[in-house]
């Protein structure tokens, strides 16, 4: 545990305007003693914290004022300024809250004057006409009503004006929102302003009740009544407007019910009115005229599902349910709300609506509990466990307890818990434990398989209701069964929570029933003994999860059980030391002690003193065959409950012993755990050393100091220093040339932790250790050599460590800098891809050293291009970065010039992607928003963009080819080289989608003289790296050329994307603070569009996609409308091009549509997450309409594209639950597409179907075909995707008819396998009722008809269809225990699978 430094509070100071300041100065006296002087001093302070202290003094002085002084002009002036101060401060400013709390305690005679001042200030606020300032006014109104007596009194005095302002602001904000359609950022801001206005309106009714006493305000001529009617009308419009955010709609629903409750008479009929609204049975003649004029839409129009949901929420939250205040009408309304909500459960499929519904259902159960406290017997009968309402609620729980959304699962648990409480409340004093409903529920839950996650939470609720003894009576092995389930990490948290509930309940029961000596043994036998057996003999995953999730909870419940566990494990530790697959008793003992120490039950001194564990056992554990035993032994030494616990010498020696043998661990997970535990140890050393330093400082102030105690502290600190120094020695020794990757990773990670933890922060004079003191030139060289590793994570770790130490390093020797710089330049054009990464890290390291600029200037080839000198007022890093990029760019331009002549020579001698990679790496290290040399950087950015386009034009013919992998011939003789040039020449004009209609034949062209490519004449303006190689003729393979091209495209994309993401935008050409112009951004967008839509090589368009995502994210947040709307325009254009796609189109319809899905993914992912996702909805509707064409068309390319794009969108996790409502349509498109006669459509449909199966049922991680981990109940599946029920049934019937051909010919419908595959993943649940409308029984007859086919028989040579497992699952259901079901079972038994 590491203590975090407290975050400093920042308070913005208040600044007074000149005119008011002059007024205040006129009242201040010369001696600075009166109130005006103190207030003047306060407003002149620049620190908000100091102003807070000053405000408290001012209020104290105000409280001392007598009645005569209260009316003086000075007091009035000061109170006016205090009012101005309050209304000027932001809502979250701590100064505002201090001011409000201080003014609450003013005397009555001062309060009167203060209210007058605040009323004047508030009146000025309400005169605001600027729409952008409305939010500030509403924040002030909300603050006034939040525990602030002066503010509430001010609003009371201006109640009419406040209502009128709120009404005006709601209308104007809604109108402005319509004008800004498409501007997602501005729309979101206005939505939040609208939400705030609605909330303030509700606060006004709830917290300012004085204005609603009597009946004068209810007269139609009253301004208050007219304003409230206008507000209700606005709220109704917002509630009905589906284009607003759901939060605005649901809050509007609350406001409609609240205002109606306040205005409606007679109050007794209010529940009837709300019930009629929900059931759409309102008779306009029977409701007040004002309600019809304000809420007419609710009375006359068909209400959407979302509006009904929000009205239910409003009724539950705003009406009084306690104490039976609404009588029988309220009870009827409660049941009507349940009916409406449960009917909506099968209709609302959008994720946010599903979450809202689950939350509102949970609120309904709480309201039902409130009503049941004083309800009629009829309501109790309607809500007991056997009632229809409770049955439907349970069905909702069973359907949603494994919902993909955490929030829905959590609410399902709360609903189930409240159902049990509701049932208990309906019982007439009967014994709960023997209740038939609870007994049936217990039996049903226990009959479920343990892979059902919802079972655990529900059983936990049931245990709290009926007690664990009733559960264990059914089966005493339940604890062991739950522990067996914990080998699955996805189930381990649920299982541990259930076990915790059970053993806590069991302990309470046993304590009340037996004496301690009796009950503890029984408790140990039930809960501890199965645990110890698993720890010793369980599989690695199971023991790990049991230790992580279960053991800490068990020890927390019964710390005394630790001694029992240790005693048993010690007895068998020698005989059962474990193996590479099992922990044995020794490993179990290590795990128990580690957990106990980490949670504060033990200290290491106690362990060694009491003989719980010998040093030999610990050493054995530190080098155990089992990885996790080694980790547990290390954790025992490193993890403590207190972060300041002092290390003992035994711990230090054991840590050194561990490091000697464990740096080369081959498991990445083990390496991560080792480094994490050692980091905790170093934090503990640092924290405890600071405690020791403070103790020493405090002891020097004492009169008498025991010399021995003083030297003990110094000795401990010296031991710390020696210990860390020895650790560093071992780690640097492990970094020898040729050391393995695991050793380097572990050593560098641990060294990085030491450098980070033992740095000397500001204000800390004492440091127990400094890594820089251990660094010499040899060790610096060792770290630099780590850059040569082929693993990038090693390069990253070495670079980060050098950066932490670079202030202490001395690399000013120009010769060393020159050699390192030259090595980086050589590596940047290496044909080995990882060498350019090494070059980038080496350059980034050198950029931080002052001498690099002089090294760059020594290269005469580019010296004339530099306009940089050491006298410039820029940082060393900025000047060095600019110099390095200029040098790289100058060389790269010459290499591109050579590549334009011969791409083969470039691929073999100087692949250009390395230079671009180094440029990108150098720019990433620089704070691009805080540059000094703006002119130079603008020129540089323009050159980089042009260079990127030029390089792209050289390599794009390869990656845009229909067959880039096999494009380049493998030989280098003149004949094949001529063929190469002919192919390159022919790519661009011939590369279209015409292979759908005709074969592509390459024409013979004249041969190209290969000697021209390898001309020995010197070339002007050639960089030094090329000149040495120009006479070499290298064997160029197709792979070399392809790697050169696609990596160049990758680096270009990353560079352009990074430029757009990091560089400040220059929207005005004369602007001095921007580096990239709007025109350049648009050109980059066009570049990405061109290459994503035309590249064929996956590596090229995948990485172009990465850069394009950076660009679209920036565009969506731009203030410039022309840039912000670009993604939307591009999306519309590409969808239109797909719809009209023909064989001559350049869009690639092979290779799974190549980069088109990536292009659309990037455009859609740029849409703000909290927006209405209108682009996603529009795109999905368009694609699904193309994927399932109504009329057969000879052009199937749009269908192929749409299927491929849908597959990519369903796989993209960034769209989250927003994509779920379209899964049913996607399944239908895939199954129907599988029947197409065109292979391309069938192929794309198969890929889409596979993606959807994974999205619905999860990734299959086991080989057991009968396992139900990746399956779900039929009711859950069809409840989530109701449209698939009739579709699958219809398709299965069509497939059955195809098989029953009159000709007797054996036929299989193309989509049969897909249908059976889906149905085979569904199984009936014991919780299913016979009344379910989504029963799987109708599927059985059609499945049975397929058994007559010899194609599906077990002896067939075709793959076995999942019919057997499907039927065995279906027939386990109670629905088939009928006569007809038995006949079917008899028929199935005649077959052998």
mmCIF file of C-alpha atoms in Angstrom, residues 623-857:
data_model
loop_
_atom_site.group_PDB
_atom_site.id
_atom_site.type_symbol
_atom_site.label_atom_id
_atom_site.label_comp_id
_atom_site.label_asym_id
_atom_site.label_seq_id
_atom_site.Cartn_x
_atom_site.Cartn_y
_atom_site.Cartn_z
ATOM 1 C CA UNK A 623 12.614 -21.547 -6.373
ATOM 2 C CA UNK A 624 9.628 -23.895 -6.504
ATOM 3 C CA UNK A 625 8.736 -25.677 -9.742
ATOM 4 C CA UNK A 626 5.272 -24.133 -9.673
ATOM 5 C CA UNK A 627 5.293 -20.526 -10.920
ATOM 6 C CA UNK A 628 2.540 -19.362 -8.621
ATOM 7 C CA UNK A 629 4.230 -20.804 -5.535
ATOM 8 C CA UNK A 630 7.281 -18.677 -6.337
ATOM 9 C CA UNK A 631 5.029 -15.641 -6.727
ATOM 10 C CA UNK A 632 3.272 -16.373 -3.431
ATOM 11 C CA UNK A 633 6.610 -16.747 -1.647
ATOM 12 C CA UNK A 634 7.769 -13.411 -3.090
ATOM 13 C CA UNK A 635 4.428 -11.842 -2.204
ATOM 14 C CA UNK A 636 4.870 -13.016 1.370
ATOM 15 C CA UNK A 637 8.066 -10.948 1.512
ATOM 16 C CA UNK A 638 6.834 -7.889 -0.417
ATOM 17 C CA UNK A 639 3.166 -7.347 0.442
ATOM 18 C CA UNK A 640 2.248 -5.815 3.776
ATOM 19 C CA UNK A 641 -0.826 -4.186 5.237
ATOM 20 C CA UNK A 642 1.155 -1.102 6.292
ATOM 21 C CA UNK A 643 3.306 0.651 3.722
ATOM 22 C CA UNK A 644 5.781 1.811 6.387
ATOM 23 C CA UNK A 645 6.640 -1.604 7.858
ATOM 24 C CA UNK A 646 10.447 -1.857 8.156
ATOM 25 C CA UNK A 647 12.248 -4.606 6.247
ATOM 26 C CA UNK A 648 14.206 -7.147 8.228
ATOM 27 C CA UNK A 649 17.610 -8.510 7.223
ATOM 28 C CA UNK A 650 16.005 -11.919 6.580
ATOM 29 C CA UNK A 651 13.627 -10.364 4.057
ATOM 30 C CA UNK A 652 16.458 -8.562 2.262
ATOM 31 C CA UNK A 653 18.567 -11.720 2.022
ATOM 32 C CA UNK A 654 15.619 -13.734 0.728
ATOM 33 C CA UNK A 655 14.834 -11.079 -1.916
ATOM 34 C CA UNK A 656 18.436 -11.210 -3.134
ATOM 35 C CA UNK A 657 18.210 -14.995 -3.257
ATOM 36 C CA UNK A 658 14.997 -14.740 -5.326
ATOM 37 C CA UNK A 659 16.420 -12.281 -7.874
ATOM 38 C CA UNK A 660 19.422 -14.516 -8.492
ATOM 39 C CA UNK A 661 17.251 -17.339 -9.835
ATOM 40 C CA UNK A 662 14.087 -15.741 -11.243
ATOM 41 C CA UNK A 663 14.997 -12.960 -13.675
ATOM 42 C CA UNK A 664 14.793 -15.342 -16.634
ATOM 43 C CA UNK A 665 11.188 -16.450 -16.153
ATOM 44 C CA UNK A 666 9.689 -17.450 -19.495
ATOM 45 C CA UNK A 667 6.114 -16.574 -18.570
ATOM 46 C CA UNK A 668 5.136 -12.938 -19.302
ATOM 47 C CA UNK A 669 2.452 -13.055 -16.598
ATOM 48 C CA UNK A 670 4.972 -14.229 -14.008
ATOM 49 C CA UNK A 671 7.440 -11.510 -15.038
ATOM 50 C CA UNK A 672 4.755 -8.861 -14.640
ATOM 51 C CA UNK A 673 3.863 -10.143 -11.169
ATOM 52 C CA UNK A 674 7.497 -10.246 -10.087
ATOM 53 C CA UNK A 675 8.084 -6.652 -11.191
ATOM 54 C CA UNK A 676 4.849 -5.486 -9.571
ATOM 55 C CA UNK A 677 5.672 -7.117 -6.219
ATOM 56 C CA UNK A 678 9.214 -5.753 -6.187
ATOM 57 C CA UNK A 679 7.838 -2.287 -6.925
ATOM 58 C CA UNK A 680 5.638 -2.609 -3.827
ATOM 59 C CA UNK A 681 8.737 -3.590 -1.865
ATOM 60 C CA UNK A 682 10.661 -0.525 -3.050
ATOM 61 C CA UNK A 683 7.719 1.716 -2.186
ATOM 62 C CA UNK A 684 7.728 0.197 1.265
ATOM 63 C CA UNK A 685 11.446 0.903 1.631
ATOM 64 C CA UNK A 686 10.927 4.487 0.542
ATOM 65 C CA UNK A 687 7.978 5.065 2.877
ATOM 66 C CA UNK A 688 9.624 3.417 5.879
ATOM 67 C CA UNK A 689 12.901 5.266 5.279
ATOM 68 C CA UNK A 690 11.063 8.595 5.409
ATOM 69 C CA UNK A 691 9.531 7.543 8.723
ATOM 70 C CA UNK A 692 13.011 6.701 10.046
ATOM 71 C CA UNK A 693 14.380 10.072 8.917
ATOM 72 C CA UNK A 694 11.529 11.870 10.678
ATOM 73 C CA UNK A 695 12.143 9.865 13.850
ATOM 74 C CA UNK A 696 15.785 10.857 13.804
ATOM 75 C CA UNK A 697 14.915 14.524 13.328
ATOM 76 C CA UNK A 698 12.436 14.453 16.210
ATOM 77 C CA UNK A 699 14.885 12.698 18.511
ATOM 78 C CA UNK A 700 17.553 15.360 18.074
ATOM 79 C CA UNK A 701 15.188 17.849 19.697
ATOM 80 C CA UNK A 702 14.828 15.775 22.819
ATOM 81 C CA UNK A 703 17.067 16.386 25.807
ATOM 82 C CA UNK A 704 18.150 12.781 26.197
ATOM 83 C CA UNK A 705 18.609 10.295 23.403
ATOM 84 C CA UNK A 706 19.519 6.712 23.810
ATOM 85 C CA UNK A 707 22.581 6.256 21.646
ATOM 86 C CA UNK A 708 21.709 2.664 20.792
ATOM 87 C CA UNK A 709 18.286 3.580 19.424
ATOM 88 C CA UNK A 710 19.841 6.336 17.349
ATOM 89 C CA UNK A 711 22.367 4.043 15.753
ATOM 90 C CA UNK A 712 19.696 1.381 15.060
ATOM 91 C CA UNK A 713 17.881 3.771 12.735
ATOM 92 C CA UNK A 714 21.042 4.756 10.901
ATOM 93 C CA UNK A 715 22.021 1.121 10.612
ATOM 94 C CA UNK A 716 18.640 0.279 9.052
ATOM 95 C CA UNK A 717 18.968 3.112 6.540
ATOM 96 C CA UNK A 718 22.459 1.938 5.609
ATOM 97 C CA UNK A 719 21.148 -1.589 5.203
ATOM 98 C CA UNK A 720 18.488 -0.247 2.852
ATOM 99 C CA UNK A 721 21.097 1.532 0.758
ATOM 100 C CA UNK A 722 23.397 -1.470 0.581
ATOM 101 C CA UNK A 723 20.481 -3.753 -0.249
ATOM 102 C CA UNK A 724 19.236 -1.655 -3.186
ATOM 103 C CA UNK A 725 22.783 -1.144 -4.421
ATOM 104 C CA UNK A 726 23.378 -4.902 -4.475
ATOM 105 C CA UNK A 727 20.082 -5.370 -6.328
ATOM 106 C CA UNK A 728 21.199 -2.856 -8.975
ATOM 107 C CA UNK A 729 24.526 -4.654 -9.361
ATOM 108 C CA UNK A 730 22.754 -7.933 -10.022
ATOM 109 C CA UNK A 731 20.392 -6.315 -12.515
ATOM 110 C CA UNK A 732 23.135 -4.601 -14.518
ATOM 111 C CA UNK A 733 25.158 -7.810 -14.542
ATOM 112 C CA UNK A 734 22.137 -9.541 -16.089
ATOM 113 C CA UNK A 735 22.142 -7.070 -19.008
ATOM 114 C CA UNK A 736 25.223 -8.571 -20.636
ATOM 115 C CA UNK A 737 25.341 -8.770 -24.466
ATOM 116 C CA UNK A 738 23.355 -11.764 -25.622
ATOM 117 C CA UNK A 739 21.193 -11.995 -22.516
ATOM 118 C CA UNK A 740 17.692 -13.330 -23.099
ATOM 119 C CA UNK A 741 14.642 -11.182 -23.615
ATOM 120 C CA UNK A 742 12.949 -12.236 -20.323
ATOM 121 C CA UNK A 743 16.107 -11.352 -18.370
ATOM 122 C CA UNK A 744 16.392 -7.952 -20.034
ATOM 123 C CA UNK A 745 12.711 -7.189 -19.588
ATOM 124 C CA UNK A 746 12.750 -8.064 -15.891
ATOM 125 C CA UNK A 747 16.013 -6.232 -15.174
ATOM 126 C CA UNK A 748 15.039 -3.036 -16.990
ATOM 127 C CA UNK A 749 11.563 -2.972 -15.465
ATOM 128 C CA UNK A 750 12.936 -3.343 -11.945
ATOM 129 C CA UNK A 751 15.608 -0.706 -12.576
ATOM 130 C CA UNK A 752 12.937 1.628 -13.898
ATOM 131 C CA UNK A 753 10.910 1.136 -10.711
ATOM 132 C CA UNK A 754 13.981 1.925 -8.601
ATOM 133 C CA UNK A 755 14.696 5.084 -10.598
ATOM 134 C CA UNK A 756 11.072 6.214 -10.322
ATOM 135 C CA UNK A 757 10.531 5.479 -6.624
ATOM 136 C CA UNK A 758 13.871 6.673 -5.279
ATOM 137 C CA UNK A 759 13.989 9.945 -7.182
ATOM 138 C CA UNK A 760 14.467 13.037 -5.021
ATOM 139 C CA UNK A 761 11.213 15.045 -5.195
ATOM 140 C CA UNK A 762 11.114 18.745 -4.476
ATOM 141 C CA UNK A 763 11.131 19.576 -0.810
ATOM 142 C CA UNK A 764 12.592 16.210 0.230
ATOM 143 C CA UNK A 765 16.161 16.587 1.435
ATOM 144 C CA UNK A 766 16.709 13.013 2.569
ATOM 145 C CA UNK A 767 16.846 10.166 0.026
ATOM 146 C CA UNK A 768 17.800 6.661 1.042
ATOM 147 C CA UNK A 769 19.125 5.840 -2.443
ATOM 148 C CA UNK A 770 19.855 7.481 -5.785
ATOM 149 C CA UNK A 771 20.224 5.274 -8.867
ATOM 150 C CA UNK A 772 22.273 7.954 -10.641
ATOM 151 C CA UNK A 773 25.065 7.357 -8.143
ATOM 152 C CA UNK A 774 25.329 3.784 -9.396
ATOM 153 C CA UNK A 775 25.573 4.768 -13.074
ATOM 154 C CA UNK A 776 28.886 5.034 -14.896
ATOM 155 C CA UNK A 777 29.827 5.157 -18.575
ATOM 156 C CA UNK A 778 29.934 1.365 -18.827
ATOM 157 C CA UNK A 779 26.397 1.030 -17.554
ATOM 158 C CA UNK A 780 25.198 3.804 -19.854
ATOM 159 C CA UNK A 781 26.708 1.874 -22.743
ATOM 160 C CA UNK A 782 24.940 -1.246 -21.505
ATOM 161 C CA UNK A 783 21.594 0.530 -21.570
ATOM 162 C CA UNK A 784 22.221 1.967 -25.042
ATOM 163 C CA UNK A 785 23.039 -1.520 -26.294
ATOM 164 C CA UNK A 786 19.568 -2.597 -25.209
ATOM 165 C CA UNK A 787 18.233 -0.492 -28.102
ATOM 166 C CA UNK A 788 19.563 -3.213 -30.398
ATOM 167 C CA UNK A 789 17.122 -5.776 -28.989
ATOM 168 C CA UNK A 790 14.620 -7.144 -31.477
ATOM 169 C CA UNK A 791 11.860 -6.700 -28.862
ATOM 170 C CA UNK A 792 10.454 -3.184 -28.821
ATOM 171 C CA UNK A 793 9.365 -3.392 -25.180
ATOM 172 C CA UNK A 794 13.042 -3.737 -24.231
ATOM 173 C CA UNK A 795 13.869 -0.638 -26.275
ATOM 174 C CA UNK A 796 11.043 1.248 -24.551
ATOM 175 C CA UNK A 797 12.197 0.250 -21.074
ATOM 176 C CA UNK A 798 15.817 1.154 -21.792
ATOM 177 C CA UNK A 799 14.819 4.513 -23.273
ATOM 178 C CA UNK A 800 12.549 5.381 -20.332
ATOM 179 C CA UNK A 801 15.290 4.494 -17.873
ATOM 180 C CA UNK A 802 17.828 6.650 -19.713
ATOM 181 C CA UNK A 803 15.341 9.532 -19.762
ATOM 182 C CA UNK A 804 14.943 9.289 -15.999
ATOM 183 C CA UNK A 805 18.705 9.540 -15.650
ATOM 184 C CA UNK A 806 19.636 11.793 -18.578
ATOM 185 C CA UNK A 807 20.240 14.860 -16.381
ATOM 186 C CA UNK A 808 23.070 12.985 -14.658
ATOM 187 C CA UNK A 809 24.582 11.522 -17.830
ATOM 188 C CA UNK A 810 27.614 13.043 -19.492
ATOM 189 C CA UNK A 811 27.498 12.488 -23.234
ATOM 190 C CA UNK A 812 28.960 15.809 -24.328
ATOM 191 C CA UNK A 813 31.921 14.090 -25.982
ATOM 192 C CA UNK A 814 31.391 15.063 -29.620
ATOM 193 C CA UNK A 815 33.064 11.906 -30.863
ATOM 194 C CA UNK A 816 30.640 9.683 -28.982
ATOM 195 C CA UNK A 817 27.696 11.749 -30.152
ATOM 196 C CA UNK A 818 28.956 11.606 -33.733
ATOM 197 C CA UNK A 819 29.331 7.822 -33.635
ATOM 198 C CA UNK A 820 25.895 7.304 -32.097
ATOM 199 C CA UNK A 821 24.283 9.696 -34.571
ATOM 200 C CA UNK A 822 25.957 7.983 -37.516
ATOM 201 C CA UNK A 823 24.837 4.602 -36.227
ATOM 202 C CA UNK A 824 21.268 5.867 -36.013
ATOM 203 C CA UNK A 825 21.414 7.153 -39.581
ATOM 204 C CA UNK A 826 22.748 3.823 -40.843
ATOM 205 C CA UNK A 827 20.096 1.880 -38.999
ATOM 206 C CA UNK A 828 17.341 4.123 -40.355
ATOM 207 C CA UNK A 829 17.868 2.702 -43.879
ATOM 208 C CA UNK A 830 18.439 -0.889 -42.864
ATOM 209 C CA UNK A 831 16.407 -3.537 -44.692
ATOM 210 C CA UNK A 832 15.591 -5.138 -41.332
ATOM 211 C CA UNK A 833 12.391 -3.482 -40.111
ATOM 212 C CA UNK A 834 13.289 -3.542 -36.418
ATOM 213 C CA UNK A 835 16.514 -1.622 -37.087
ATOM 214 C CA UNK A 836 14.615 1.561 -37.884
ATOM 215 C CA UNK A 837 12.875 1.261 -34.507
ATOM 216 C CA UNK A 838 16.318 1.076 -32.898
ATOM 217 C CA UNK A 839 17.351 4.168 -34.848
ATOM 218 C CA UNK A 840 14.280 6.051 -33.660
ATOM 219 C CA UNK A 841 14.910 5.349 -29.976
ATOM 220 C CA UNK A 842 18.593 6.182 -30.357
ATOM 221 C CA UNK A 843 17.792 9.515 -32.006
ATOM 222 C CA UNK A 844 15.169 10.325 -29.384
ATOM 223 C CA UNK A 845 17.799 9.705 -26.735
ATOM 224 C CA UNK A 846 20.397 11.888 -28.480
ATOM 225 C CA UNK A 847 17.920 14.741 -29.039
ATOM 226 C CA UNK A 848 18.038 15.557 -25.322
ATOM 227 C CA UNK A 849 21.790 16.369 -25.431
ATOM 228 C CA UNK A 850 23.097 19.817 -26.285
ATOM 229 C CA UNK A 851 25.998 18.677 -28.453
ATOM 230 C CA UNK A 852 23.782 17.032 -31.029
ATOM 231 C CA UNK A 853 23.086 20.302 -32.850
ATOM 232 C CA UNK A 854 26.758 20.762 -33.660
ATOM 233 C CA UNK A 855 26.982 17.167 -34.873
ATOM 234 C CA UNK A 856 24.099 17.756 -37.281
ATOM 235 C CA UNK A 857 25.641 20.979 -38.555
#
